[in-house]
Tab-separated table of C-alpha atoms in Angstrom:
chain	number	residue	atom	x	y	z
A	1	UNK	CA	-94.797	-70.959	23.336
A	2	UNK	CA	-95.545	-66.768	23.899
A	3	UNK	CA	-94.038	-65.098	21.431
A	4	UNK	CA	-92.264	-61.041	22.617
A	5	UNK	CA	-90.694	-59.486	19.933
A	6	UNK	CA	-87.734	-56.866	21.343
A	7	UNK	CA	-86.913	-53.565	19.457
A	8	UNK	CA	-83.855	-52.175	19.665
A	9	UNK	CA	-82.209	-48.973	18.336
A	10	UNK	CA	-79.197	-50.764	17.822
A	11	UNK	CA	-77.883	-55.045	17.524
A	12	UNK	CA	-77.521	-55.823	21.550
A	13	UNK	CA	-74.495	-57.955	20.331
A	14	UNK	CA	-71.590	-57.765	21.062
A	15	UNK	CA	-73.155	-56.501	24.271
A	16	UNK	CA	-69.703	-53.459	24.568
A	17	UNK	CA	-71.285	-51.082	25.869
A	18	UNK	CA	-74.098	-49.603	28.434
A	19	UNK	CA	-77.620	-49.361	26.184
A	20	UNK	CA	-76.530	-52.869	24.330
A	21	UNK	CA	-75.563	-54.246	27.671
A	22	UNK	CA	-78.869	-53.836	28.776
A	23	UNK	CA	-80.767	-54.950	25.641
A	24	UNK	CA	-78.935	-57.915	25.464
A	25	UNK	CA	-79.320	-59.218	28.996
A	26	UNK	CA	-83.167	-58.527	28.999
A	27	UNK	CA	-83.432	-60.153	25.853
A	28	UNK	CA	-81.662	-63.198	26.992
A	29	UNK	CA	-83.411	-63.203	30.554
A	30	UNK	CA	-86.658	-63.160	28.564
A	31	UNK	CA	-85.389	-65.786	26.327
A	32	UNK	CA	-85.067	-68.219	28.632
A	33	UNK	CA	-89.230	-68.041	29.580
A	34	UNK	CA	-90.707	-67.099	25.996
A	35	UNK	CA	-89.613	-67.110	22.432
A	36	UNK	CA	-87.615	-63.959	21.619
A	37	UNK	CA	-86.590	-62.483	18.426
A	38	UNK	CA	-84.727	-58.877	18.889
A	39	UNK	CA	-85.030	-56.478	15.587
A	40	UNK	CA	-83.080	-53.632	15.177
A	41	UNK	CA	-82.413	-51.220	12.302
A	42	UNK	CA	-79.545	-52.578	10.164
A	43	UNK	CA	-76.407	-50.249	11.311
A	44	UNK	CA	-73.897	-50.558	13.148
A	45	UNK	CA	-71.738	-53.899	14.524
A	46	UNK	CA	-73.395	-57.197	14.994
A	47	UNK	CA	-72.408	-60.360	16.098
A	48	UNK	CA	-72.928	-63.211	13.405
A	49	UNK	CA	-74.528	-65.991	15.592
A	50	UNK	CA	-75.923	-63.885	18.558
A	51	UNK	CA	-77.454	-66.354	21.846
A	52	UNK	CA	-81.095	-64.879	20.512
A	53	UNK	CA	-82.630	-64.577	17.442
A	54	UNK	CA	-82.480	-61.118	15.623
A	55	UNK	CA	-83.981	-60.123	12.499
A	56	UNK	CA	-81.851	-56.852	11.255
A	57	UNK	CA	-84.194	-54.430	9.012
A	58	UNK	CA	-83.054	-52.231	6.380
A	59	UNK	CA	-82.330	-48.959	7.329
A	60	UNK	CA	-80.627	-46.077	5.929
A	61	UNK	CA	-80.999	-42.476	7.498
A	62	UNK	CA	-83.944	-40.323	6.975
A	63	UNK	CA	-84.588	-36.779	6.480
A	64	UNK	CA	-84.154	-34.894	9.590
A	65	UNK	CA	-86.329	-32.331	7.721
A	66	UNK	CA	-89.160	-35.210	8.351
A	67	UNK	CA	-88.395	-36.084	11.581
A	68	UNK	CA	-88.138	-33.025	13.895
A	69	UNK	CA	-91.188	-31.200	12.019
A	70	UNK	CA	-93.280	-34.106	13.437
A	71	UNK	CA	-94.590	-33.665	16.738
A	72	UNK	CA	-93.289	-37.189	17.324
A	73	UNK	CA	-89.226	-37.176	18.863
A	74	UNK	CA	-86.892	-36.063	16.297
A	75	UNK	CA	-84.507	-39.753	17.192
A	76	UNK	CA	-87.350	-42.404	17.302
A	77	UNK	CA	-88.183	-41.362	13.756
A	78	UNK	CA	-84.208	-41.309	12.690
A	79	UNK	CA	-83.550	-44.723	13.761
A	80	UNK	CA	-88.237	-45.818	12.976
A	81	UNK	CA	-89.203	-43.999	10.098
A	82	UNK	CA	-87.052	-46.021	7.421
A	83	UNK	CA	-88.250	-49.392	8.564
A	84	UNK	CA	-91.501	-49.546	9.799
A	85	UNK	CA	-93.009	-50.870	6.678
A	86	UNK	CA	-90.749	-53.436	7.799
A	87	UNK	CA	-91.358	-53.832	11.316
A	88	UNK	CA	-95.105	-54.484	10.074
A	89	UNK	CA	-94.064	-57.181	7.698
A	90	UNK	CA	-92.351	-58.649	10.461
A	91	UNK	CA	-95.393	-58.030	12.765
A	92	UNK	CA	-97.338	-60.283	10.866
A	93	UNK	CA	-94.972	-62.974	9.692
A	94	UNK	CA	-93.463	-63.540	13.964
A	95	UNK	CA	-96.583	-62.682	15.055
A	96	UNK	CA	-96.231	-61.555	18.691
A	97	UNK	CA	-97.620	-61.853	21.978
A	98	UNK	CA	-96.337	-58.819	23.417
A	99	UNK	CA	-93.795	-55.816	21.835
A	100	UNK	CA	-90.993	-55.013	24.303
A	101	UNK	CA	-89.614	-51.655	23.036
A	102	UNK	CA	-86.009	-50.875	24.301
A	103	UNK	CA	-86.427	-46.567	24.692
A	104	UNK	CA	-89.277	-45.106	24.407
A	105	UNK	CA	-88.491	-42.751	21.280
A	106	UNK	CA	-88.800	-45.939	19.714
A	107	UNK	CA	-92.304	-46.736	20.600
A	108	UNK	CA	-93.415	-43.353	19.931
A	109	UNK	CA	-93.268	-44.194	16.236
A	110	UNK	CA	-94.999	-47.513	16.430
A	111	UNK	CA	-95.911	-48.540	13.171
A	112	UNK	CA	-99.345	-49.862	13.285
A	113	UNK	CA	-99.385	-53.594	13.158
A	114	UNK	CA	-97.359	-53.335	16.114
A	115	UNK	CA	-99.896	-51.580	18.294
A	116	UNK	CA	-102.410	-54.012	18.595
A	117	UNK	CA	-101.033	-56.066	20.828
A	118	UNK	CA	-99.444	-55.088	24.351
A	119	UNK	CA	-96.679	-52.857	24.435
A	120	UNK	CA	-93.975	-52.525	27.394
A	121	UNK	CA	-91.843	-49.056	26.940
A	122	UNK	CA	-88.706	-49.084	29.116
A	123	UNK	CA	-87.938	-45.232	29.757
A	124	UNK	CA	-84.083	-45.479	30.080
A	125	UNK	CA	-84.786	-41.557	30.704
A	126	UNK	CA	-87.286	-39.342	30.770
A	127	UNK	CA	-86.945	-38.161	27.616
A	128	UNK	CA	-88.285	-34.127	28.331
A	129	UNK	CA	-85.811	-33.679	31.199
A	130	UNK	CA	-83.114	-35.271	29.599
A	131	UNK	CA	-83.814	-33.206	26.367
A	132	UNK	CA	-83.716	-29.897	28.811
A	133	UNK	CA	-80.382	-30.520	30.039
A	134	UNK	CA	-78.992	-30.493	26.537
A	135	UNK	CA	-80.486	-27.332	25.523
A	136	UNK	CA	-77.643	-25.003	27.714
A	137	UNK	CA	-74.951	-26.908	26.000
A	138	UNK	CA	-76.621	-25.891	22.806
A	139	UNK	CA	-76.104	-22.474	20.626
A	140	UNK	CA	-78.003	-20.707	17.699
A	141	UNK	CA	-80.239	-23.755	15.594
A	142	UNK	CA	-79.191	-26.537	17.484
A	143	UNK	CA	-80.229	-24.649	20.587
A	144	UNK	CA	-83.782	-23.999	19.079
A	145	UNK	CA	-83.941	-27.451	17.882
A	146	UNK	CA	-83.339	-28.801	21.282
A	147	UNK	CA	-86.112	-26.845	22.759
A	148	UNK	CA	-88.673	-27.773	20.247
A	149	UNK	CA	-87.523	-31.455	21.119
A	150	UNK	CA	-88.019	-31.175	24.459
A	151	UNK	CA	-91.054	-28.968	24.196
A	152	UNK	CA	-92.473	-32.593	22.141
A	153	UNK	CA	-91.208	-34.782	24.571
A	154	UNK	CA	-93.739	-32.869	26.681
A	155	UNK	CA	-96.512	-34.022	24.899
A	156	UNK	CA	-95.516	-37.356	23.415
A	157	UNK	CA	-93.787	-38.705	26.529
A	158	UNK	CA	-96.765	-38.853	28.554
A	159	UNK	CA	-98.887	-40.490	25.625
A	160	UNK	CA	-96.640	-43.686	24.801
A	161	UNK	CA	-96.585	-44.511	28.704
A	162	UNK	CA	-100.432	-44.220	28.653
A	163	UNK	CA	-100.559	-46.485	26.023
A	164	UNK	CA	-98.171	-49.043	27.358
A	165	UNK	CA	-99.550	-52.416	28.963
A	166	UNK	CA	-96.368	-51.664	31.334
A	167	UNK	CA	-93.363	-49.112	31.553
A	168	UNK	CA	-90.160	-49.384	33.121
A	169	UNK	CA	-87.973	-47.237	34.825
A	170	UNK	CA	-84.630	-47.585	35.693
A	171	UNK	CA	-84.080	-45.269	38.558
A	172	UNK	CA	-86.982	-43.931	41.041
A	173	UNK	CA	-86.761	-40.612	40.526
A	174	UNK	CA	-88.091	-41.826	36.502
A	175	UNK	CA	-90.638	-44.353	38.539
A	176	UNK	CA	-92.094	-41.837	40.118
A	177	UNK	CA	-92.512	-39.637	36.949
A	178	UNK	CA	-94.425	-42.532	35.336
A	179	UNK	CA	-96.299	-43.619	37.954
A	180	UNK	CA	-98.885	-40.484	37.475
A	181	UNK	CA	-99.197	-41.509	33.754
A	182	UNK	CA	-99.029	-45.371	33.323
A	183	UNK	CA	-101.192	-47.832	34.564
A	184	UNK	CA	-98.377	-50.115	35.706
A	185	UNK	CA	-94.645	-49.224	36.332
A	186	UNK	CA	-91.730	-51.522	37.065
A	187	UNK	CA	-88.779	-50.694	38.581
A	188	UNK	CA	-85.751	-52.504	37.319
A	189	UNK	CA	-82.177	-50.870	37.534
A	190	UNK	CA	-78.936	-51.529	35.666
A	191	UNK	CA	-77.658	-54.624	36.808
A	192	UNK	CA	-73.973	-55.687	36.488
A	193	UNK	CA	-72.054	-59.162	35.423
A	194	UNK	CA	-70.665	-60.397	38.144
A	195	UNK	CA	-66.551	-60.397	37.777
A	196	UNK	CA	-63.791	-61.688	40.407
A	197	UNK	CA	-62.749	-58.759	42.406
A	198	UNK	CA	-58.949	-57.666	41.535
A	199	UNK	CA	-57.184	-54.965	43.885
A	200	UNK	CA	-56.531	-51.781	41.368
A	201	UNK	CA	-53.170	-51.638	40.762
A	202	UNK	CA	-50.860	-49.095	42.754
A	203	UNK	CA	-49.664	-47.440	40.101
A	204	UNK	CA	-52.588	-47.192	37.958
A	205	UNK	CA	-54.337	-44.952	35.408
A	206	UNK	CA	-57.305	-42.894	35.530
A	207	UNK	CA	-59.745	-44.535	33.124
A	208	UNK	CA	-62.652	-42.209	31.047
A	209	UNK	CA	-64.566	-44.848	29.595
A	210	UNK	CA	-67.768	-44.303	27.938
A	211	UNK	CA	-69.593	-44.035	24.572
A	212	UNK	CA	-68.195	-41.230	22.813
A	213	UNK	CA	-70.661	-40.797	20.213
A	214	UNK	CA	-73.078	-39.452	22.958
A	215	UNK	CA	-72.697	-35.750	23.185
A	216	UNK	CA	-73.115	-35.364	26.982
A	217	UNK	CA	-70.640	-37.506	27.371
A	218	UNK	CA	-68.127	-35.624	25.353
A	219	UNK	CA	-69.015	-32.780	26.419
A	220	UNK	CA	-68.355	-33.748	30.064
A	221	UNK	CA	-64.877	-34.883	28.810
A	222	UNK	CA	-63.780	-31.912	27.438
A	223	UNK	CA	-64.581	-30.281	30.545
A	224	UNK	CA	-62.581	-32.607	32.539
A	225	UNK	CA	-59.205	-32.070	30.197
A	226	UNK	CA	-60.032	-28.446	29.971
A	227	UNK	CA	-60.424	-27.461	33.550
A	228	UNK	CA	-59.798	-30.703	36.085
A	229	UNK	CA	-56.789	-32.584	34.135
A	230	UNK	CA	-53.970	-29.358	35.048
A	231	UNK	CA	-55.166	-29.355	38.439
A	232	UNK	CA	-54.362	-33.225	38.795
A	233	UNK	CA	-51.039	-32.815	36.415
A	234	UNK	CA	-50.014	-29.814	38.757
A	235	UNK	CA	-49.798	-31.791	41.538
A	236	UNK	CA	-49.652	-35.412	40.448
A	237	UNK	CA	-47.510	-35.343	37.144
A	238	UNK	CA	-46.782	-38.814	37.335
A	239	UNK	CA	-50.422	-39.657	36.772
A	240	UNK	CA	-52.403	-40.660	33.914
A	241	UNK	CA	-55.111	-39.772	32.033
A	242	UNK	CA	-56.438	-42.628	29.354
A	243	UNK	CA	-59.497	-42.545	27.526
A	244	UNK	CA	-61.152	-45.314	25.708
A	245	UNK	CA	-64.841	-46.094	24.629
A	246	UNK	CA	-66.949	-46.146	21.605
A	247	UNK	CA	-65.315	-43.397	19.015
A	248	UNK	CA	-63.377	-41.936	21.072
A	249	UNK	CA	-60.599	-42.363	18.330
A	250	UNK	CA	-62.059	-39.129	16.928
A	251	UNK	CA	-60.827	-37.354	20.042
A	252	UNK	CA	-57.170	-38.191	19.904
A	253	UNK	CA	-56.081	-35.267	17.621
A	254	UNK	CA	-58.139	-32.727	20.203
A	255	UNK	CA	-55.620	-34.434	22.923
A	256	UNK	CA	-52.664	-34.975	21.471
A	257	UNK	CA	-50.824	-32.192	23.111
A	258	UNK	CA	-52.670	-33.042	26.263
A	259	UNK	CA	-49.536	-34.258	28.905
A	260	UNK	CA	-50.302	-37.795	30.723
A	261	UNK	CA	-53.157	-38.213	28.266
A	262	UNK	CA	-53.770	-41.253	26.365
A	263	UNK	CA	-56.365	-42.362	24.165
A	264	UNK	CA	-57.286	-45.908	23.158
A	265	UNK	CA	-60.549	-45.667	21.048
A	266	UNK	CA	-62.899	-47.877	20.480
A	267	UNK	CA	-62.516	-51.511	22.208
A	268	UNK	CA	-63.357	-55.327	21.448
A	269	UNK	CA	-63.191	-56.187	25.068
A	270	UNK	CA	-62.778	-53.419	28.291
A	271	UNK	CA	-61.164	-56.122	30.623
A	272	UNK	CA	-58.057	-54.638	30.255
A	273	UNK	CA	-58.456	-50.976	30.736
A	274	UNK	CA	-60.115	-51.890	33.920
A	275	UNK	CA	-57.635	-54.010	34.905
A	276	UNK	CA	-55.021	-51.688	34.422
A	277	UNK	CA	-57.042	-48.655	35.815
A	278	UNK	CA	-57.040	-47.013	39.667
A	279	UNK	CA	-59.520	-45.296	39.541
A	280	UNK	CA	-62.675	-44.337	36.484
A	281	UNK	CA	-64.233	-40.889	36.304
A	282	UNK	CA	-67.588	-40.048	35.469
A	283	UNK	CA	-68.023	-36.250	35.112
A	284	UNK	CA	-70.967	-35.927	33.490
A	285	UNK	CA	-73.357	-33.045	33.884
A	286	UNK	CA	-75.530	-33.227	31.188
A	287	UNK	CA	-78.115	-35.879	29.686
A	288	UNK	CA	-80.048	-38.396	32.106
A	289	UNK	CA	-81.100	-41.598	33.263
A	290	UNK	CA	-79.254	-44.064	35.008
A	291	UNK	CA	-75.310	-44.715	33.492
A	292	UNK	CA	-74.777	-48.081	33.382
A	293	UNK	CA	-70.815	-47.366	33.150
A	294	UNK	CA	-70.608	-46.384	37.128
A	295	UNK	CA	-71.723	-50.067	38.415
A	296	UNK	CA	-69.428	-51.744	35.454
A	297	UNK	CA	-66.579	-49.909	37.089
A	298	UNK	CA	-67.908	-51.097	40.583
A	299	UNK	CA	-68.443	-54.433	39.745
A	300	UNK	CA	-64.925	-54.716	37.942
A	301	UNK	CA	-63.726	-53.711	41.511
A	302	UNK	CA	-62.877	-50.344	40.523
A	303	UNK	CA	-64.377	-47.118	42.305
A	304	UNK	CA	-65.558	-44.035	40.378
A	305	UNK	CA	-64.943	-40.403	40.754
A	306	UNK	CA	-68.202	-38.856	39.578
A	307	UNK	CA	-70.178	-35.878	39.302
A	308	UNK	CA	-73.095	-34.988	41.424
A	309	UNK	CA	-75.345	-35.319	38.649
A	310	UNK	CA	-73.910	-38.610	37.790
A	311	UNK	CA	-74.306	-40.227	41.229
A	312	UNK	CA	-78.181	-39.044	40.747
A	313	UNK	CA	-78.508	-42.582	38.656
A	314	UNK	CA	-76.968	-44.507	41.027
A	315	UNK	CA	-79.317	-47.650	42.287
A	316	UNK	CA	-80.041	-47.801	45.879
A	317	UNK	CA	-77.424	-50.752	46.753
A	318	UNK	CA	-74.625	-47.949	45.961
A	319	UNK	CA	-76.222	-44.546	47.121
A	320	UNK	CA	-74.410	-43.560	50.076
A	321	UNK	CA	-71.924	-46.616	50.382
A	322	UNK	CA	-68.626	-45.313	50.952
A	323	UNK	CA	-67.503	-46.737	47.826
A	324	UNK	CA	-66.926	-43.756	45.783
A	325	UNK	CA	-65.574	-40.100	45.452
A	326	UNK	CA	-68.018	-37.178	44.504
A	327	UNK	CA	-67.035	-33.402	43.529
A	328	UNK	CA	-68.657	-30.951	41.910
A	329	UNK	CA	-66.125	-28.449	41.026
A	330	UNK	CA	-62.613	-28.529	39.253
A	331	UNK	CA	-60.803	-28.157	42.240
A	332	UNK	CA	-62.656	-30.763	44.486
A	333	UNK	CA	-62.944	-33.044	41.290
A	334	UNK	CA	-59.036	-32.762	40.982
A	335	UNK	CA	-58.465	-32.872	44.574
A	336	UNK	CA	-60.675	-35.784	44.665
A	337	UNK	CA	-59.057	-37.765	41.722
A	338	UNK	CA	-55.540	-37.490	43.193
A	339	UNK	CA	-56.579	-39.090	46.790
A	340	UNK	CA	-57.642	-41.547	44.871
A	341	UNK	CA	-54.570	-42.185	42.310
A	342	UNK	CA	-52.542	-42.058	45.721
A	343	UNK	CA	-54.419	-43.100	49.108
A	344	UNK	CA	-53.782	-46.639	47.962
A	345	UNK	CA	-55.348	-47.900	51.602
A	346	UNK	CA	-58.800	-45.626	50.714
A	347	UNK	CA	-59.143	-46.597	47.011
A	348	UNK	CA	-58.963	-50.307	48.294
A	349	UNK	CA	-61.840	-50.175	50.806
A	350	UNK	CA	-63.682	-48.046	48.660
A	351	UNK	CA	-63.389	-50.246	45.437
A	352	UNK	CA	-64.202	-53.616	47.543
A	353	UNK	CA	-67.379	-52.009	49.279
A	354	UNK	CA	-68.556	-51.224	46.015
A	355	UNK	CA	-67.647	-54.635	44.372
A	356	UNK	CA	-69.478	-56.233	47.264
A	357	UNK	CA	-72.518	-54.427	46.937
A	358	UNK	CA	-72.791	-54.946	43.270
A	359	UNK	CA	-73.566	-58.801	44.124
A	360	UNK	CA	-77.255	-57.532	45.040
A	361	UNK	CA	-77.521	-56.074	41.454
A	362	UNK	CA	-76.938	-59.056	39.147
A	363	UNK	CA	-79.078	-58.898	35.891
A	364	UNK	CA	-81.154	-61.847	36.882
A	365	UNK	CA	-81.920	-60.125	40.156
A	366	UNK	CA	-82.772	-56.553	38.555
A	367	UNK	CA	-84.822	-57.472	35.110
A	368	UNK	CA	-86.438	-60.440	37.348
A	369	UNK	CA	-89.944	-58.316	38.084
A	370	UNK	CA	-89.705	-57.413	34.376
A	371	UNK	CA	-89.366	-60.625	32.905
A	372	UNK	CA	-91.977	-62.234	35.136
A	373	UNK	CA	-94.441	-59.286	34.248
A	374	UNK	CA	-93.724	-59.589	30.883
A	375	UNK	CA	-93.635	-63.191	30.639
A	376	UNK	CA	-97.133	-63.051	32.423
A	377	UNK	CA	-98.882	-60.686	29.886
A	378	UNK	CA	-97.752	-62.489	26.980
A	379	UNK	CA	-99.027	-65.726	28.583
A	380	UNK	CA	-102.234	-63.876	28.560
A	381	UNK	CA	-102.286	-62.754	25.089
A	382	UNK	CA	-101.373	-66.291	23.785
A	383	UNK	CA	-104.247	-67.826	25.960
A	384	UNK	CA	-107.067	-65.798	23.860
């Protein structure tokens, strides 16, 4: 049987969250075709008999010294440089077909025994626009060491799609980046498990779920407290604020004095936030890519009141469906987030358009092309 070996920044399982999410169910989509073993540097949670095979390397963090005066990106070599004596090792003892490299930070620190056979990058951004949205939130060094990140990404970016067998993109605005530098491009979006749909509750919460340990997303956060949350409290006091995600336990003394607001930290299982949510927000204005956290909410049967930025990484079964609110300033954001907490009738329709429509973008219907491709090229490479 083909052998595809799948790196990851991080173990796929538990699959909590957005970037595991997606690891996991490619992984296991592939699995089902070819033999798949997942490798990831040794941090973080992992599930102790996982549905594919992992091998965990181990890592422990490098100098950042090292890593942003390469000309390679600054976070491939933080999670790449500590094991790829490693990866090679494993290389040659699994003995792949094809390399399927989960972000393409990752594959721009390809160790060497890695490279000679065919590599598929997914680009869950572009890396130099994402990089440039970060830099304004920035000040002083961190500002300047933005830059000179995305300033690389300029020049690396380009190169590891060049060098991929195939690249994939997860919205079209990214396709249509890499189409003028790869020689083959795939377009596969988020897809979403499919869960019974569940009216919201009338006298539900608003729910800010997401990965905490990502700056933009904190960032975006802050904002919403700061300058949306005593517009909503103003008029709706009765309404609630609760965040939850990965970290965001290390928020709760920030909020503490924040009225309405609750914060649940990190989670085992979302099903119940969502259950006991009206409405999720996504304010984002920074960072990039497609967020896997606004079809969740969807498919969960709850509707989303996001930023204009955010509903840029929407896939095309959701853009324009009347199944969601979008602002772009604290007063229509508020404005917005209170119809929703209380036009019960409007937050039902909304939520159920956008539940239905999520049945187009199952994960066996949005990886397909990619594991076929895939699947295909290692075929190849076995054959020779």
């Amino acid at each position: 049987m083909s052998r595809v070996l799948v790196v990851s920044v991080e173990p796929p399982w538990p699959a909590h969250h957005g970037g595991r999410i997606r690891t996991a169910r490619v992984a296991e989509a592939l699995s089902e075709q070819v033999e798949v073993l997942v490798t990831f540097p040794d941090h973080g949670n992992r599930e102790a008999d996982p549905p594919v095979a992992t091998r965990p390397l181990p890592w422990s963090p490098p100098s950042a010294v090292r890593t942003r005066a390469s000309g390679r990106p600054h976070l491939g070599g933080h999670y790449m440089m500590p094991i790829a004596e490693s990866l090679d090792a494993l290389c040659a003892d699994f003995r792949p077909d094809a390399v399927y490299w989960s972000h393409s930070y990752l594959a721009a620190w390809a160790p060497p025994a890695s490279r000679r056979v065919p590599q598929i990058v997914e680009f869950a951004n572009i890396e130099s626009q994402r990089l440039q949205t970060l830099v304004t939130s920035a000040q002083g060094w961190q500002r300047m060491a933005r830059r000179a990140e995305a300033t690389k990404a300029g020049f690396w970016e380009p190169r590891v799609a060049a060098q991929a067998e195939v690249c994939v993109a997860l919205a079209q605005p990214d396709l249509d980046v890499l189409s003028k530098w790869a020689r083959q491009v795939i377009l596969a979006p988020n897809g979403v498990d499919i869960w019974p749909y569940q009216p919201s509750p009338w006298d539900g919460y608003v729910l800010a779920l997401a990965s905490y340990d990502y700056e933009p997303n904190v960032t975006a956060l802050r904002a919403l407290v700061r300058d949306v949350w005593p517009l909503v409290h103003a008029e709706s006091p009765e309404t609630r604020l609760v965040v939850a995600g990965r970290r965001s336990e290390a928020l709760a003394p920030e909020f503490a004095d924040v009225p309405g607001l609750t914060v649940l930290g990190t989670l085992d299982d979302v099903a119940q936030a969502y259950a006991g949510a009206a409405v999720t927000v996504a304010p984002a204005t920074t960072g990039g890519g497609s967020q896997l956290k606004l079809t969740e909410s969807m498919s969960r049967g709850r509707s989303v009141v996001m930023s204009p930025f955010a509903a840029q990484g929407l896939p095309d079964a959701l853009r324009g469906a009347d199944a969601y609110w979008s602002a772009d300033h604290p007063q229509s954001f508020a404005r917005a987030v209170v119809d929703a907490v209380r036009d019960l009738p409007t937050r039902h329709t909304r939520e159920l358009t956008g539940w239905q429509r999520c049945e187009a973008l199952g994960w066996s219907r949005t990886v397909a092309e990619v594991v076929d491709s895939v699947t295909a090229l290692a075929r190849r490479k076995a054959a020779r």
